């Protein structure tokens, strides 16, 4: 019988198996694709046996495999495909996957994650534009801080290793938010707008978050 979630005790994944609510992820490192396939297939079988023993159903349609490597190494792989089977079903291979709100891609460019962020923040800015006539200035700032500012910084210490050109997409959205809140035209520089709002740019905010993380580690 199942006593709590004892899955880590019944797989060879060890500390490379992470669980959060109903989300379980397995991370395996290997010198070759064939080694990754062998180890992942072995662990997948262990997981399947554990779910069967505990009268649970493993949804193979929602289970994905993602290989993370560099562009250079990927170009030299003779067979770059992961072939993971669970109870005879081949798991779909993907180029990116969402993990706890962060979209991880095969080459860790974070471009897909930033695209998703920009889409989400743009939608919230459109909502703010519609409701702003009914809000006080203080309520407008409160909406921004709770629904937009927090979206800018969610797990920023992870994805901020992306290229500067990608980060500039977020800076443009932050400028757009400042103009919307202050009701100004494009003629105003974002430095003057951020100064009036007492904001740091997204680039400085990300650096600040990294410094705070480093300070807490040390």
Short mmCIF file of C-alpha atoms in Angstrom, two decimals:
data_model
loop_
_atom_site.label_atom_id
_atom_site.label_comp_id
_atom_site.label_asym_id
_atom_site.label_seq_id
_atom_site.Cartn_x
_atom_site.Cartn_y
_atom_site.Cartn_z
CA UNK A 1 0.00 0.00 0.00
CA UNK A 2 1.08 3.59 -0.66
CA UNK A 3 2.38 5.32 2.46
CA UNK A 4 2.95 8.92 1.46
CA UNK A 5 4.91 9.48 -1.72
CA UNK A 6 7.77 7.01 -1.44
CA UNK A 7 8.56 6.97 -5.17
CA UNK A 8 12.20 8.13 -4.68
CA UNK A 9 12.81 5.03 -2.54
CA UNK A 10 11.83 2.73 -5.39
CA UNK A 11 13.82 4.16 -8.29
CA UNK A 12 17.52 4.40 -9.11
CA UNK A 13 17.08 8.11 -9.94
CA UNK A 14 17.98 9.06 -6.37
CA UNK A 15 18.37 12.80 -5.83
CA UNK A 16 17.79 13.39 -9.55
CA UNK A 17 14.07 12.82 -9.08
CA UNK A 18 12.15 15.92 -7.98
CA UNK A 19 8.49 16.17 -7.06
CA UNK A 20 6.17 19.12 -6.57
CA UNK A 21 2.45 18.46 -6.06
CA UNK A 22 1.46 16.17 -8.96
CA UNK A 23 4.54 17.06 -11.04
CA UNK A 24 7.48 14.65 -11.09
CA UNK A 25 10.68 15.33 -13.03
CA UNK A 26 13.66 13.06 -13.62
CA UNK A 27 17.08 14.52 -14.47
CA UNK A 28 19.74 12.21 -15.86
CA UNK A 29 23.27 13.13 -16.97
CA UNK A 30 25.23 11.04 -19.43
CA UNK A 31 28.22 11.07 -21.79
CA UNK A 32 26.16 9.88 -24.77
CA UNK A 33 22.58 9.68 -26.02
CA UNK A 34 22.63 5.88 -25.81
CA UNK A 35 23.65 6.10 -22.15
CA UNK A 36 20.79 8.54 -21.48
CA UNK A 37 18.32 6.25 -23.24
CA UNK A 38 19.43 3.23 -21.22
CA UNK A 39 19.27 4.99 -17.87
CA UNK A 40 15.98 6.77 -18.56
CA UNK A 41 14.30 3.62 -19.83
CA UNK A 42 15.43 1.77 -16.70
CA UNK A 43 14.10 4.50 -14.40
CA UNK A 44 10.87 4.80 -16.41
CA UNK A 45 10.25 1.08 -15.92
CA UNK A 46 10.79 1.48 -12.17
CA UNK A 47 8.31 4.37 -12.08
CA UNK A 48 5.76 2.40 -14.06
CA UNK A 49 6.07 -0.60 -11.70
CA UNK A 50 5.66 1.70 -8.69
CA UNK A 51 2.48 3.27 -10.09
CA UNK A 52 1.08 -0.17 -10.97
CA UNK A 53 1.80 -1.52 -7.49
CA UNK A 54 0.03 1.48 -5.93
CA UNK A 55 -2.98 1.19 -8.28
CA UNK A 56 -2.16 4.46 -10.03
CA UNK A 57 -2.30 5.34 -13.70
CA UNK A 58 0.69 6.98 -15.39
CA UNK A 59 -0.45 9.33 -18.16
CA UNK A 60 2.02 8.67 -20.98
CA UNK A 61 0.42 11.37 -23.16
CA UNK A 62 1.46 14.05 -20.66
CA UNK A 63 4.92 12.58 -20.12
CA UNK A 64 7.60 14.21 -22.28
CA UNK A 65 11.33 13.83 -22.80
CA UNK A 66 13.65 16.78 -23.29
CA UNK A 67 17.37 16.63 -24.01
CA UNK A 68 19.43 19.65 -22.95
CA UNK A 69 22.75 20.28 -24.61
CA UNK A 70 24.71 22.95 -26.47
CA UNK A 71 24.32 23.79 -30.17
CA UNK A 72 27.88 22.64 -30.80
CA UNK A 73 27.50 19.25 -29.12
CA UNK A 74 24.09 18.69 -30.69
CA UNK A 75 25.52 19.18 -34.19
CA UNK A 76 28.04 16.38 -33.58
CA UNK A 77 25.62 13.81 -32.15
CA UNK A 78 25.19 10.81 -34.49
CA UNK A 79 21.68 10.13 -33.15
CA UNK A 80 20.28 13.02 -31.10
CA UNK A 81 16.92 11.39 -30.36
CA UNK A 82 15.77 10.20 -26.96
CA UNK A 83 13.70 7.02 -27.23
CA UNK A 84 11.99 6.45 -23.90
CA UNK A 85 9.39 3.70 -23.58
CA UNK A 86 6.85 3.33 -20.78
CA UNK A 87 4.87 0.09 -20.94
CA UNK A 88 5.54 -0.12 -24.67
CA UNK A 89 4.49 3.50 -25.39
CA UNK A 90 7.09 5.83 -26.88
CA UNK A 91 7.26 9.12 -24.98
CA UNK A 92 6.98 12.28 -27.06
CA UNK A 93 10.20 14.21 -27.59
CA UNK A 94 9.90 18.00 -27.22
CA UNK A 95 12.18 20.98 -27.82
CA UNK A 96 10.87 22.83 -24.76
CA UNK A 97 8.77 22.06 -21.72
CA UNK A 98 7.24 24.00 -18.85
CA UNK A 99 8.49 23.19 -15.37
CA UNK A 100 6.90 25.02 -12.43
CA UNK A 101 6.04 28.04 -14.55
CA UNK A 102 9.39 28.21 -16.37
CA UNK A 103 9.72 27.03 -19.99
CA UNK A 104 13.00 25.16 -20.41
CA UNK A 105 14.32 24.68 -23.95
CA UNK A 106 16.86 22.23 -25.34
CA UNK A 107 19.68 24.78 -25.63
CA UNK A 108 18.80 26.92 -22.59
CA UNK A 109 18.32 30.04 -24.69
CA UNK A 110 15.15 30.81 -22.68
CA UNK A 111 13.67 32.46 -25.78
CA UNK A 112 10.43 30.48 -25.57
CA UNK A 113 10.07 31.38 -21.89
CA UNK A 114 10.58 35.09 -22.60
CA UNK A 115 8.05 34.90 -25.44
CA UNK A 116 5.52 33.37 -23.05
CA UNK A 117 6.30 36.06 -20.46
CA UNK A 118 5.87 38.86 -23.00
CA UNK A 119 2.52 37.45 -24.09
CA UNK A 120 1.32 37.16 -20.48
CA UNK A 121 2.53 40.64 -19.50
CA UNK A 122 1.07 42.22 -22.65
CA UNK A 123 -2.33 40.72 -21.81
CA UNK A 124 -2.16 42.13 -18.28
CA UNK A 125 -1.15 45.55 -19.60
CA UNK A 126 -4.17 45.50 -21.92
CA UNK A 127 -6.35 44.67 -18.93
CA UNK A 128 -4.78 47.51 -16.96
CA UNK A 129 -5.48 49.92 -19.83
CA UNK A 130 -9.17 48.98 -19.77
CA UNK A 131 -9.65 49.27 -16.02
CA UNK A 132 -7.32 52.21 -15.36
CA UNK A 133 -10.06 54.89 -15.78
CA UNK A 134 -11.82 53.33 -12.78
CA UNK A 135 -8.72 53.12 -10.57
CA UNK A 136 -6.88 55.62 -8.45
CA UNK A 137 -3.18 56.12 -9.07
CA UNK A 138 -2.38 54.09 -5.94
CA UNK A 139 -4.61 51.21 -7.08
CA UNK A 140 -3.01 51.29 -10.51
CA UNK A 141 0.42 50.89 -8.94
CA UNK A 142 -0.89 48.12 -6.73
CA UNK A 143 -2.22 46.25 -9.75
CA UNK A 144 1.11 46.66 -11.53
CA UNK A 145 3.15 45.43 -8.56
CA UNK A 146 0.97 42.39 -7.89
CA UNK A 147 0.14 41.25 -11.43
CA UNK A 148 2.89 42.59 -13.71
CA UNK A 149 6.03 43.32 -11.68
CA UNK A 150 5.85 39.86 -10.12
CA UNK A 151 5.57 38.30 -13.59
CA UNK A 152 8.71 40.15 -14.69
CA UNK A 153 10.79 38.62 -11.88
CA UNK A 154 9.38 35.09 -11.52
CA UNK A 155 12.46 32.81 -11.42
CA UNK A 156 14.53 35.56 -13.06
CA UNK A 157 17.74 34.18 -11.54
CA UNK A 158 17.23 31.10 -13.71
CA UNK A 159 16.28 32.49 -17.12
CA UNK A 160 18.26 35.75 -17.04
CA UNK A 161 21.26 34.02 -18.65
CA UNK A 162 19.50 34.58 -21.98
CA UNK A 163 20.93 37.01 -24.52
CA UNK A 164 20.64 40.78 -24.04
CA UNK A 165 18.56 41.09 -27.21
CA UNK A 166 15.94 38.81 -25.64
CA UNK A 167 15.96 40.73 -22.35
CA UNK A 168 15.32 43.97 -24.21
CA UNK A 169 11.85 42.67 -25.12
CA UNK A 170 11.02 42.81 -21.41
CA UNK A 171 12.51 46.28 -21.05
CA UNK A 172 10.22 47.54 -23.82
CA UNK A 173 7.22 46.15 -21.97
CA UNK A 174 8.38 47.80 -18.75
CA UNK A 175 8.64 51.15 -20.59
CA UNK A 176 5.15 50.60 -21.96
CA UNK A 177 3.86 49.98 -18.44
CA UNK A 178 5.49 53.19 -17.16
CA UNK A 179 3.92 55.29 -19.94
CA UNK A 180 0.53 53.70 -19.28
CA UNK A 181 0.64 54.37 -15.54
CA UNK A 182 1.84 57.95 -15.91
CA UNK A 183 -0.24 58.70 -19.00
CA UNK A 184 2.73 60.07 -20.94
CA UNK A 185 3.69 60.01 -24.61
CA UNK A 186 6.65 58.29 -26.28
CA UNK A 187 8.60 61.56 -26.27
CA UNK A 188 9.51 61.06 -22.61
CA UNK A 189 12.66 59.04 -21.93
CA UNK A 190 12.25 55.87 -19.92
CA UNK A 191 14.90 57.12 -17.47
CA UNK A 192 12.72 60.07 -16.49
CA UNK A 193 9.65 57.82 -16.25
CA UNK A 194 11.42 55.23 -14.07
CA UNK A 195 12.83 58.00 -11.88
CA UNK A 196 9.37 59.42 -11.29
CA UNK A 197 7.99 55.97 -10.46
CA UNK A 198 11.10 55.08 -8.40
CA UNK A 199 11.61 51.96 -10.53
CA UNK A 200 14.76 50.10 -11.46
CA UNK A 201 14.93 48.85 -15.02
CA UNK A 202 14.31 45.13 -15.53
CA UNK A 203 18.03 44.70 -16.27
CA UNK A 204 19.02 46.22 -12.93
CA UNK A 205 16.27 44.33 -11.11
CA UNK A 206 17.59 41.04 -12.43
CA UNK A 207 21.13 41.89 -11.32
CA UNK A 208 19.80 42.86 -7.91
CA UNK A 209 17.99 39.53 -7.57
CA UNK A 210 21.19 37.68 -8.46
CA UNK A 211 23.16 39.64 -5.87
CA UNK A 212 20.56 38.91 -3.19
CA UNK A 213 20.66 35.21 -4.09
CA UNK A 214 24.46 35.20 -3.91
CA UNK A 215 24.38 37.02 -0.56
CA UNK A 216 21.95 34.44 0.87
CA UNK A 217 24.13 31.59 -0.36
CA UNK A 218 27.30 33.06 1.13
#
